[in-house]
Coordinates of C-alpha atoms in Angstrom, one line a residue:
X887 CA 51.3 -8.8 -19.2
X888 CA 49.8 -5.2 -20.5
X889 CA 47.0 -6.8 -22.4
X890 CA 46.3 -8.5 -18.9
X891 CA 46.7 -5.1 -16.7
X892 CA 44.6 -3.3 -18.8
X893 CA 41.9 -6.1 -19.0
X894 CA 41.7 -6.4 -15.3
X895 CA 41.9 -2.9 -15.0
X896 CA 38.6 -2.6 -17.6
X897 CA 36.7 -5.0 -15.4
X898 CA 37.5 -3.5 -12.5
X899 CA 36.1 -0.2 -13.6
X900 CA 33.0 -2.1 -14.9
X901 CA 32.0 -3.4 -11.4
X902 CA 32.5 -0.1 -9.6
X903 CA 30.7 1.6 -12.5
X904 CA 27.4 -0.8 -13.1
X905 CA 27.2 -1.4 -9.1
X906 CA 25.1 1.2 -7.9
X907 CA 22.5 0.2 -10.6
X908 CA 21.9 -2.6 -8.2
X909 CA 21.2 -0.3 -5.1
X910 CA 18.2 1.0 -6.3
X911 CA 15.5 -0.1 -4.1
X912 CA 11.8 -1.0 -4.1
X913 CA 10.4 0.9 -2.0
X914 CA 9.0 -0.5 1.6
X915 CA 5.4 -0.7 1.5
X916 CA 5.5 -2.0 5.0
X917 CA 4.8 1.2 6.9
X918 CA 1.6 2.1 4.9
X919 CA 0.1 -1.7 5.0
X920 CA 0.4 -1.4 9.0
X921 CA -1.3 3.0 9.0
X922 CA -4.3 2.1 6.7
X923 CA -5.3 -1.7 6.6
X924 CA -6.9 -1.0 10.0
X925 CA -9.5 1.8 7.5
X926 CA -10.2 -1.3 5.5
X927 CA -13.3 -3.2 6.1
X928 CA -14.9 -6.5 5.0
X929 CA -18.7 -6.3 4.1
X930 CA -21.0 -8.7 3.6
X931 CA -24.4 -8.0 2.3
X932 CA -27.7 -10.0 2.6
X933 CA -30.7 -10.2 0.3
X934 CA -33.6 -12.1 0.3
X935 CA -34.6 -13.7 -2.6
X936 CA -38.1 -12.4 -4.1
X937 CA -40.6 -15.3 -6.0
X938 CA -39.6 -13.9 -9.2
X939 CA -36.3 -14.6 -8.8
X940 CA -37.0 -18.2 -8.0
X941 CA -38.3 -18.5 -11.6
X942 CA -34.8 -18.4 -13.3
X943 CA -30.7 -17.9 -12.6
X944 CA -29.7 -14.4 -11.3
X945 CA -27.7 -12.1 -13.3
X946 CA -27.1 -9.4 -11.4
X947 CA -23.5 -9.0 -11.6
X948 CA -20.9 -9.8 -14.0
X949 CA -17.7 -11.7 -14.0
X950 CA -15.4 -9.5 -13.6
X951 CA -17.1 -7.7 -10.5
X952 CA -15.3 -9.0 -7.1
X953 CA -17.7 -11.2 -5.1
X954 CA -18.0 -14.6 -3.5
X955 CA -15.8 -16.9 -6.1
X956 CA -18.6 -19.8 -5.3
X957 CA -21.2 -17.2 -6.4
X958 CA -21.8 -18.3 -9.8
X959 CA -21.7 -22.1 -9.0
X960 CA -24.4 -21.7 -6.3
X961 CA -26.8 -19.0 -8.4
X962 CA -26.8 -21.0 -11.6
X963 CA -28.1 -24.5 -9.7
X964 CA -32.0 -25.6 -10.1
X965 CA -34.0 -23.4 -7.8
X966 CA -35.2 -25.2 -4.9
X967 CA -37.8 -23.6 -2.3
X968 CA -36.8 -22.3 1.5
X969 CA -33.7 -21.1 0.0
X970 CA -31.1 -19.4 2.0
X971 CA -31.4 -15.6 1.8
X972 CA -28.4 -14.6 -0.9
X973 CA -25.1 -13.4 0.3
X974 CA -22.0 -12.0 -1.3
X975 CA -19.7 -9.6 0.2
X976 CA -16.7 -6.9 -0.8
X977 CA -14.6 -4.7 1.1
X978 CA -14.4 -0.7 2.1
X979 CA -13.0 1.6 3.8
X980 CA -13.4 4.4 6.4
X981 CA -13.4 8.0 5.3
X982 CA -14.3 9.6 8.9
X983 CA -13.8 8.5 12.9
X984 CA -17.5 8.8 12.8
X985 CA -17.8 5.8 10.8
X986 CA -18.7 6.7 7.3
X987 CA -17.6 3.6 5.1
X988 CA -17.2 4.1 0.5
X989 CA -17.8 0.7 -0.8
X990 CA -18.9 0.0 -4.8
X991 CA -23.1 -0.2 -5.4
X992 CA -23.0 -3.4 -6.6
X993 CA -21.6 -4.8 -3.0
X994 CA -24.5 -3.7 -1.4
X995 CA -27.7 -3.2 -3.8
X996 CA -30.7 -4.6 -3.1
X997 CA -29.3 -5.4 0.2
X998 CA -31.3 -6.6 3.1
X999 CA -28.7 -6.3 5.8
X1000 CA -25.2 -4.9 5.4
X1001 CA -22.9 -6.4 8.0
X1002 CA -19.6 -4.3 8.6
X1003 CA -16.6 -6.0 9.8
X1004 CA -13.1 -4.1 11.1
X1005 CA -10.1 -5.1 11.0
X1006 CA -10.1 -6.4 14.7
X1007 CA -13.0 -8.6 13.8
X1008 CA -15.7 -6.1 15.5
X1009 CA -18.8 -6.1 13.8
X1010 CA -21.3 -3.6 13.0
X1011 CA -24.8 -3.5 11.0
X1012 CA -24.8 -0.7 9.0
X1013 CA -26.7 2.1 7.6
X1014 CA -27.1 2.8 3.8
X1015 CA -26.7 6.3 3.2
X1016 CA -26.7 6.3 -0.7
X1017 CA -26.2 4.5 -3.4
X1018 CA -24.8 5.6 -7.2
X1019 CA -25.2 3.0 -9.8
X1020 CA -23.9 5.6 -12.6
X1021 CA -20.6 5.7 -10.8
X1022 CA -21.0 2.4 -8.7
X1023 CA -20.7 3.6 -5.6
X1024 CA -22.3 3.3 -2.1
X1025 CA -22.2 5.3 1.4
X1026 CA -22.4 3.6 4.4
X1027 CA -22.5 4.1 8.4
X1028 CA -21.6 2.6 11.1
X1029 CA -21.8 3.4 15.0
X1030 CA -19.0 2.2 16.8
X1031 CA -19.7 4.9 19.8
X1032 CA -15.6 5.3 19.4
X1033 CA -13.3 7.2 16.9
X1034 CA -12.8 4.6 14.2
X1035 CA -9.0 5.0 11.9
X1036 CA -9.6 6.2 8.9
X1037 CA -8.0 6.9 5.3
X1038 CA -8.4 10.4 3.2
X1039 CA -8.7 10.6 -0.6
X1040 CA -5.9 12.7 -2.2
X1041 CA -5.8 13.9 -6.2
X1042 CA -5.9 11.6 -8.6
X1043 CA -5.2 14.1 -11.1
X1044 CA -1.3 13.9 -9.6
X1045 CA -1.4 10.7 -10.4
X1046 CA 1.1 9.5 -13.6
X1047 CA 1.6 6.4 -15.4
X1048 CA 4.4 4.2 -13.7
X1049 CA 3.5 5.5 -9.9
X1050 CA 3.8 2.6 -7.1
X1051 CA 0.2 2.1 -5.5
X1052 CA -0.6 -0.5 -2.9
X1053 CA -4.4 -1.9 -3.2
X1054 CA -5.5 -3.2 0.5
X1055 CA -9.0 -5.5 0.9
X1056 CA -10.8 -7.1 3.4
X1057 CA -12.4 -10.1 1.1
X1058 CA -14.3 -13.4 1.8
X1059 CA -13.8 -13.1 5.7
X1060 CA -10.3 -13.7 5.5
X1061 CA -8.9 -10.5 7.0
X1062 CA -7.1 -8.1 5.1
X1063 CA -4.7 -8.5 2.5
X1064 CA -2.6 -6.1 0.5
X1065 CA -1.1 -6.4 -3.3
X1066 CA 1.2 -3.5 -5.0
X1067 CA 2.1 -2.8 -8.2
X1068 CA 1.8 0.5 -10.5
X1069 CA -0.4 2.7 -12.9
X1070 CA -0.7 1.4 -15.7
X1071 CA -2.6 3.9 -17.6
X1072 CA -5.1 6.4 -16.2
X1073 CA -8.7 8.2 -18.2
X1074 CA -8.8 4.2 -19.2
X1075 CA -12.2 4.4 -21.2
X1076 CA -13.3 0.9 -20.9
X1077 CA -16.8 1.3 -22.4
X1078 CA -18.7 0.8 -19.1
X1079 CA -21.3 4.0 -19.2
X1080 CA -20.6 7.9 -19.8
X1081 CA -18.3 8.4 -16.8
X1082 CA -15.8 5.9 -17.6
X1083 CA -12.4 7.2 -16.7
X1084 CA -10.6 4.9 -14.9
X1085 CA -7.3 4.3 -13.3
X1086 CA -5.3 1.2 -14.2
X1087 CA -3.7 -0.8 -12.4
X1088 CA -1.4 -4.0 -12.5
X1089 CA -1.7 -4.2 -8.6
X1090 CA -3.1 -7.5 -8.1
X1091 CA -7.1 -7.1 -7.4
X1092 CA -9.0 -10.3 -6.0
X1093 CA -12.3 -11.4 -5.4
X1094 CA -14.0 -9.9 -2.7
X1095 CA -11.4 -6.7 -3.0
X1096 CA -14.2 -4.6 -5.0
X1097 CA -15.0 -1.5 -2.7
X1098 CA -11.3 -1.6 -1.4
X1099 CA -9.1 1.6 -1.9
X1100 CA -6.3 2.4 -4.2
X1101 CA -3.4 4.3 -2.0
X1102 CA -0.5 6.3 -3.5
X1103 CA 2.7 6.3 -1.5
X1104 CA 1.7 9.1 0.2
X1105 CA -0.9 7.3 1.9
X1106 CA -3.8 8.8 0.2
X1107 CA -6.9 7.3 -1.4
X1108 CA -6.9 7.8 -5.4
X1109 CA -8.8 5.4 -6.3
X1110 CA -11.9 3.0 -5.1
X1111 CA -11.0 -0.5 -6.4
X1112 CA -14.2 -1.9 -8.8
X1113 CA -13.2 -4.3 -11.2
X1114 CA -10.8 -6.9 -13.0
X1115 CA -11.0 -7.4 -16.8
X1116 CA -10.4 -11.4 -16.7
X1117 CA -12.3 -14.3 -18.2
X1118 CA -11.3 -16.6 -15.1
X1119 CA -12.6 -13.7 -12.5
X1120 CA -8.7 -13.9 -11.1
X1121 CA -6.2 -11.1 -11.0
X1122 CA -4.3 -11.1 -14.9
X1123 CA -2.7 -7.9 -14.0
X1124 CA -5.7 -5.8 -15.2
X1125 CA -7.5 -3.6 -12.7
X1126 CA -9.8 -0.7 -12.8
X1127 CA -10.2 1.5 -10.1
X1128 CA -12.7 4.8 -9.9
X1129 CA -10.1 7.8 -9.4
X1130 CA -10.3 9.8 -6.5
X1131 CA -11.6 12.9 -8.7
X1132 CA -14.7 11.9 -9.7
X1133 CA -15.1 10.0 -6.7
X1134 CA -15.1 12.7 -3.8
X1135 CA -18.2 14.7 -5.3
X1136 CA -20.2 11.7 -5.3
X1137 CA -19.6 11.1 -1.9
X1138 CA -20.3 14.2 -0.6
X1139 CA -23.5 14.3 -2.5
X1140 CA -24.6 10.9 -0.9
X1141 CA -23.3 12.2 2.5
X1142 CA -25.8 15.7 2.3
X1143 CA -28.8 14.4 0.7
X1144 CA -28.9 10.5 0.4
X1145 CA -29.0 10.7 -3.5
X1146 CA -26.9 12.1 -6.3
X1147 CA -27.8 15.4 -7.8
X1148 CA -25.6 15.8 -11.0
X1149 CA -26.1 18.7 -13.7
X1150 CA -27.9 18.0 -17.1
X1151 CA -26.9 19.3 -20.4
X1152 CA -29.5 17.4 -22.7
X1153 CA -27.5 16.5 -25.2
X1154 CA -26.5 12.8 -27.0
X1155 CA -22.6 13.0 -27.6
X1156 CA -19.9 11.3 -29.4
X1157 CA -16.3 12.0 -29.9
X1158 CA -15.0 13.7 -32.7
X1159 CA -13.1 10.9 -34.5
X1160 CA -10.7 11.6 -37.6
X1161 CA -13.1 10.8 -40.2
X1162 CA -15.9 13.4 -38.7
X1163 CA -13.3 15.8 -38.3
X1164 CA -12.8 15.4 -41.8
X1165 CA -15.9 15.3 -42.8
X1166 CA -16.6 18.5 -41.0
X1167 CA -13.8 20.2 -41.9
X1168 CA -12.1 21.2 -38.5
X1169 CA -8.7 22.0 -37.6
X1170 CA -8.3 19.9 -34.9
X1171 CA -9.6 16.0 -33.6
X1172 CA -11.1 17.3 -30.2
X1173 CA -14.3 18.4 -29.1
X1174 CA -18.0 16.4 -27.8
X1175 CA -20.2 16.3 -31.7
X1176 CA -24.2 16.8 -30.4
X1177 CA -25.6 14.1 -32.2
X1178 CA -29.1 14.8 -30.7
X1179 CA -30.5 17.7 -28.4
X1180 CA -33.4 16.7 -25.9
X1181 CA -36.3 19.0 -26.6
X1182 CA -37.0 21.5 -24.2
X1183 CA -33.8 20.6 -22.2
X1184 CA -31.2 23.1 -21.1
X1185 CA -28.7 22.5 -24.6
X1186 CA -32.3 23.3 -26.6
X1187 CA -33.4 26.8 -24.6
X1188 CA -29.7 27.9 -24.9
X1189 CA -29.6 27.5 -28.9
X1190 CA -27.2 24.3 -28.9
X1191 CA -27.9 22.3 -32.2
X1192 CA -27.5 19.1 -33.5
X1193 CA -24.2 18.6 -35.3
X1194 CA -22.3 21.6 -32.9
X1195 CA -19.2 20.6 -31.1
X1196 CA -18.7 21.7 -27.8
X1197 CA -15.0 22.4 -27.4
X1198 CA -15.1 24.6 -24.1
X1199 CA -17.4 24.2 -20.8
X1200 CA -17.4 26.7 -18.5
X1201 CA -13.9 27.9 -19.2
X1202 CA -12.3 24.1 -19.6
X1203 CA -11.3 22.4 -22.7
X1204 CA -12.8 19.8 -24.0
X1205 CA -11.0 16.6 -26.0
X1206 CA -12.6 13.9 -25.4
X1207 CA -16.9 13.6 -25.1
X1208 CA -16.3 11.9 -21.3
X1209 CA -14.6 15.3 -20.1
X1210 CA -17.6 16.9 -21.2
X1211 CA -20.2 14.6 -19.7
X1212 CA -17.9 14.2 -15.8
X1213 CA -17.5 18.6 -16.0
X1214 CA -21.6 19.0 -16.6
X1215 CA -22.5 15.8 -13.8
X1216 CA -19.8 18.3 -11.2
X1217 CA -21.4 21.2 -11.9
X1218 CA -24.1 22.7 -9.9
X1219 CA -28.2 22.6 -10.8
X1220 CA -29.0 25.8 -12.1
X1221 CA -25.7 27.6 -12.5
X1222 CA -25.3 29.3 -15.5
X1223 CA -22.1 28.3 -18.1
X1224 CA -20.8 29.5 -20.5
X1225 CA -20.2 27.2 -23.7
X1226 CA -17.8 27.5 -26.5
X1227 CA -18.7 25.4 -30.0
X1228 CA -17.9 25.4 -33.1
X1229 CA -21.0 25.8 -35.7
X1230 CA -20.4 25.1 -39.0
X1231 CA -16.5 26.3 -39.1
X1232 CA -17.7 29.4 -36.7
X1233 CA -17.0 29.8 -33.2
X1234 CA -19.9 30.5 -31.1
X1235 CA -20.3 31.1 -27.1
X1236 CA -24.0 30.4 -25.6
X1237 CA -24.9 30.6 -22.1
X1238 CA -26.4 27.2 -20.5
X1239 CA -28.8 27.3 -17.5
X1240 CA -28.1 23.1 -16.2
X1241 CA -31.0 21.1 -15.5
X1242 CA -30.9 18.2 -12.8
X1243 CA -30.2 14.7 -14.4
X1244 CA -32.2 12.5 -12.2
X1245 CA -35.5 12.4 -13.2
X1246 CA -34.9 14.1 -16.8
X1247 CA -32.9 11.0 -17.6
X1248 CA -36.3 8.8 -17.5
X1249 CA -38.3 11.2 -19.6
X1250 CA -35.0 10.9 -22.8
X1251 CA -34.8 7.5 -22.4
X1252 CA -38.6 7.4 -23.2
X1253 CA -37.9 9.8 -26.3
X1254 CA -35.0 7.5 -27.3
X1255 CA -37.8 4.3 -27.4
X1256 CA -40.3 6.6 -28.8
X1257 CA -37.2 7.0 -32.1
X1258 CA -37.7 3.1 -32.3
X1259 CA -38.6 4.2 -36.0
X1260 CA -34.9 4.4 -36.1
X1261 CA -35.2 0.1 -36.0
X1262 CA -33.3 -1.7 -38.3
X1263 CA -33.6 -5.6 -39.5
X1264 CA -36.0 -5.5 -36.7
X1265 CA -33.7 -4.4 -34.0
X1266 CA -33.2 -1.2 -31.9
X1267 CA -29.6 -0.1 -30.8
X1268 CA -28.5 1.8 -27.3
X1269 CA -25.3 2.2 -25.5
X1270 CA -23.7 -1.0 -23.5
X1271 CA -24.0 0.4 -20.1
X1272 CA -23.2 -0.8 -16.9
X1273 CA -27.0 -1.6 -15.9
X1274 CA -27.2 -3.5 -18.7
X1275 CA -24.1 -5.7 -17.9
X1276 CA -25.1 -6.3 -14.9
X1277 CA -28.7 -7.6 -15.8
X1278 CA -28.0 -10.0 -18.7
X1279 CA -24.3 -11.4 -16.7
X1280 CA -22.2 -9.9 -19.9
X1281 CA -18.5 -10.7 -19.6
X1282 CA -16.0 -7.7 -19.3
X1283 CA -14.1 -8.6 -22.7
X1284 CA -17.5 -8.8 -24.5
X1285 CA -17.4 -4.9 -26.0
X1286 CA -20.0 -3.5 -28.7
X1287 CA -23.5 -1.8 -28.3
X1288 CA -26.6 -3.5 -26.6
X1289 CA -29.7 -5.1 -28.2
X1290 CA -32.8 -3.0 -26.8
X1291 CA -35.6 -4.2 -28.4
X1292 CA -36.1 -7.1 -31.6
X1293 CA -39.2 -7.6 -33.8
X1294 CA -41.2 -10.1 -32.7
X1295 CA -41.5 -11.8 -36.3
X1296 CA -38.0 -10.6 -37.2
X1297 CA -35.5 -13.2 -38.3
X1298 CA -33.1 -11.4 -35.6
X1299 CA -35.8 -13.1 -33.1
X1300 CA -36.0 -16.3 -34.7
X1301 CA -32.0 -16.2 -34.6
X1302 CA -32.1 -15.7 -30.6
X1303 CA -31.2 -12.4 -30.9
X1304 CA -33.2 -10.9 -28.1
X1305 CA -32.7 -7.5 -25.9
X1306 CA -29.7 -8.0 -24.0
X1307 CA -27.7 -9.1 -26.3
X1308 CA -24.6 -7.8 -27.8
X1309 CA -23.4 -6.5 -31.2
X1310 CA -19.6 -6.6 -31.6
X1311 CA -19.0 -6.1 -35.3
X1312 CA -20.3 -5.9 -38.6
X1313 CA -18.7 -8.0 -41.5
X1314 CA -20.1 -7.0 -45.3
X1315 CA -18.8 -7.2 -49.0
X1316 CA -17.5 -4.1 -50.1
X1317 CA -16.7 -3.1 -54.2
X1318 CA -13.9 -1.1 -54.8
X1319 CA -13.4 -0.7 -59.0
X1320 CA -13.0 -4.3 -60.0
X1321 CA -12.0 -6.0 -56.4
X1322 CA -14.9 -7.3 -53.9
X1323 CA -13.4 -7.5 -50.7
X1324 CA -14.8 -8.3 -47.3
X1325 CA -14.5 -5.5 -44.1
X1326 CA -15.2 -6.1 -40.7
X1327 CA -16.1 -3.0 -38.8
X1328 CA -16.3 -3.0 -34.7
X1329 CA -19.3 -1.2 -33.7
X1330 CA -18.8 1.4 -30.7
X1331 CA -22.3 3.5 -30.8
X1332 CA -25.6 2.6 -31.6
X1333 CA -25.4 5.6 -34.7
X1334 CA -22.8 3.6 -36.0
X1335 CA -24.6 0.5 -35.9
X1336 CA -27.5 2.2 -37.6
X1337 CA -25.7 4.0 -40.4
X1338 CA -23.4 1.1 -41.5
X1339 CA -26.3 -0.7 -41.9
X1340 CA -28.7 1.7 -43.6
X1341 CA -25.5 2.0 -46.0
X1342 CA -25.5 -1.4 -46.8
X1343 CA -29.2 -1.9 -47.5
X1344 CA -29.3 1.1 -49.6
X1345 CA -26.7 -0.5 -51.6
X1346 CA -28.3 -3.2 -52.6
X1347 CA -26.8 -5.7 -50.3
X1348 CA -29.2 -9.0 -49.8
X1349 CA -27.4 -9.8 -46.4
X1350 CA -25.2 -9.0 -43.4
X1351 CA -23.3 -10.5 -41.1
X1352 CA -22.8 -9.4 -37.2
X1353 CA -20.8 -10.9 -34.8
X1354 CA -23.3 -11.7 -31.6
X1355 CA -22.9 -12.3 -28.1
X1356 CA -26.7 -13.4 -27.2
X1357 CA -28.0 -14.5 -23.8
X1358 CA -29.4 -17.4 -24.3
X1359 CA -25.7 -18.9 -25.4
X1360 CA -23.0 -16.5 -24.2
X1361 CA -20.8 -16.6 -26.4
X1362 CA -20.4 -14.4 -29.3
X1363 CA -21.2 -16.0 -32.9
X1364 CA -21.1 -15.1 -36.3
X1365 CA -25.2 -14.5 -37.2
X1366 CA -26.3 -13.9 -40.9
X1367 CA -29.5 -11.7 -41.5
X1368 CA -31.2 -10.5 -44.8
X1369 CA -32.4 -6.9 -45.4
X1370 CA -35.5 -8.7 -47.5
X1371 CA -36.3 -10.4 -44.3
X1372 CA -36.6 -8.0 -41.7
X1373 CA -40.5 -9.4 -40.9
X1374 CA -39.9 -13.4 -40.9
X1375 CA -43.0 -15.6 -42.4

């Protein structure tokens, strides 16, 4: 009777114990779906198809960019004269009651007629006011001769792993719709171009969602929704949106002059990994390594050399080469900074006068083709960007360094391995005392590509093999090529 007492005595004081685990509540997202879906707004650009582009499929924008699900299936069909003018469409939302709309680029480039609908199905043409294909993101404006709702952005540096966020879109014309879930991870690099430093999110993110916002519990915009990594284009619990951070200058630039206007270092950058830390004997695996200084650029006039690595701008540490390029792109045209490196185990501080990107962007990226010397088994090497993916169609999981320019009597060529394509690894014998053994390196820069295998052709090897996403199949293959043979018969 004891051993029964105390029993029912223990379980007794188990329920009243574990209970208020079970009290704990989601919380309500109710009362923010009904304050800022009415800021969300459906967009649907037109574009009228050129006589060029009747000549062969579009590839404008990749999978895993939210548009029209039937996109894909319509654009890949045999072309066929008086065709329709193209449409696909996204969402956005309303940063003033004067109408001033943030949407991604790629809803509207190259748009005809942009078409604005409200929540309360009102509809509006609007006006492009600037476009950012660096950052993919767009400005637009509408007159609705009325003070419109609208949603304001808040600090995405606040923002922490595990937060609640609600994602609201207006997609395909169905009215507006809105998913929750959390951050997953935030300063995601996903290999996209120089400013990648997205927020992550599990919150389910749909077609036509791209352009929407990213709201914190607080009811503030940290983040503008862009893309999914999926190889079905639905929602797998994977989404990237554009924090809030690097978001707001943008804006305000396209709001006051119509165009971006970001500060220019001149410098080519890579991160300090353990093995060039080691190399270079430093304390510490942080820092931006020059790998090449434009001539004549702001970096060259202030003394900055190839092989310093910049650990402080303008006061603010630097870990991580993407801080380094998103502080320089904030900073004003002409201000001076001051910039801390380290120079061969010495400190150094030199003052930097920044240039304006635009426009000194066009006259590197001659210099880098001009380096073509730099060519290898007939190919030329640059950095995946987002351009690129866009123009050749290349899936968000394929991840490496882009193709620029082949050899026309290379055997690359004669393998289909044209610009546009991918390089994803590098698989070669390697001899270690008595044991030959195969490695497999993933390739993440195009210095990388083109040391690895300089290495292997100056050690005698006959041939390589790369792992290959080309155009022409689109899918990534395993393609041999021989050093002896970088000029086919």
């Amino acid at each position: 009777m004891i051993s029964f007492r105390r029993y029912y005595f223990f379980a007794l004081f188990l329920f009243f114990v574990s209970s208020p685990v079970y009290s704990i509540e989601l919380p309500d997202f109710t009362e923010l779906a009904e304050e800022y879906s009415p800021s969300v707004v459906n967009i649907l650009s037109e574009k009228e198809f050129k006589e060029e582009e009747d000549e062969g499929e579009s590839r404008e924008a990749p999978p895993f960019f939210f548009d029209d699900p039937f996109r894909d299936f319509f654009e890949r069909r045999p072309n066929r004269k008086n065709r329709r003018p193209q449409r696909s469409g996204g969402s956005g939302f309303i940063i003033s009651s004067d109408g001033y709309i943030v949407t991604n680029n790629h809803v509207v480039e190259g748009a005809t007629t942009v078409k604005v609908t409200l929540n309360n199905d009102e509809t509006f043409v609007a006006d492009v006011i600037g476009l950012d294909s660096r950052m993919d993101l767009a400005l637009l404006k509408i007159e609705a001769n009325k003070d419109l709702p609208f949603i304001t952005f808040g600090d995405s540096k606040k923002s922490k792993v595990g937060e609640w966020v609600i994602a609201i879109g207006n997609p395909l014309g169905l009215g507006g719709s809105v998913t929750a879930g959390i951050i997953s991870a935030v300063g995601r690099d996903i290999r996209s171009g120089p400013y990648d430093s997205f927020i992550q999110t599990d919150a389910p993110i749909n077609k036509g969602n791209s352009g929407g916002p990213l709201i914190n519990l607080d009811g503030e915009v940290i983040g503008v929704n862009t893309m999914i990594f999926s190889q079905t284009g639905g929602s797998i619990g994977i989404g990237f949106s554009i924090p809030s951070e690097l978001v707001q200058p943008v804006i305000n630039q396209l709001k006051e002059y119509g165009e971006t206007r970001r500060g220019w270092l001149g410098v080519v950058i890579q991160d300090v990994t353990e093995d060039v830390a080691k190399d270079m004997d430093l304390k510490e695996e942080r820092g931006a390594l020059v790998q090449d200084v434009v001539k004549g650029g702001p970096a060259d006039k202030a003394g900055i050399e190839t092989g310093d690595v910049i650990i402080k701008f303008g006061g603010k540490d630097i870990n991580k080469m993407r801080e380094l390029t998103t502080n320089v792109a904030n900073t004003d045209i002409g201000k001076k900074v001051k910039v801390e490196l380290i120079r061969l185990g010495i400190n150094k501080t030199v003052t930097v006068k920044l240039g304006r990107l635009e426009g000194n962007e066009e006259t590197f990226l001659k210099g880098q083709v001009e380096e073509e010397s730099k060519k290898i088994l007939g190919i030329s090497f640059g950095e995946l960007t987002t351009e690129i993916r866009r123009k050749e169609n290349i899936p968000s999981n394929i991840i490496g360094v882009a193709v620029i320019d082949v050899d026309e009597n290379s055997e690359a060529i004669s393998k289909k391995i044209t610009a546009g394509s991918v390089l994803m690894s590098v698989t070669y014998q390697k001899v270690t005392g008595n044991m030959t053994y195969q490695s497999t390196v993933k390739v993440v820069n195009p210095d990388q590509v083109y040391k690895i295998l300089q290495e292997r052709k100056d050690a005698g090897d006959e041939r390589i093999l790369l792992r290959v996403w080309r155009p022409e199949y689109r899918v990534s293959s395993l393609v041999a090529l021989s050093f002896n043979k970088e000029q086919s018969d």
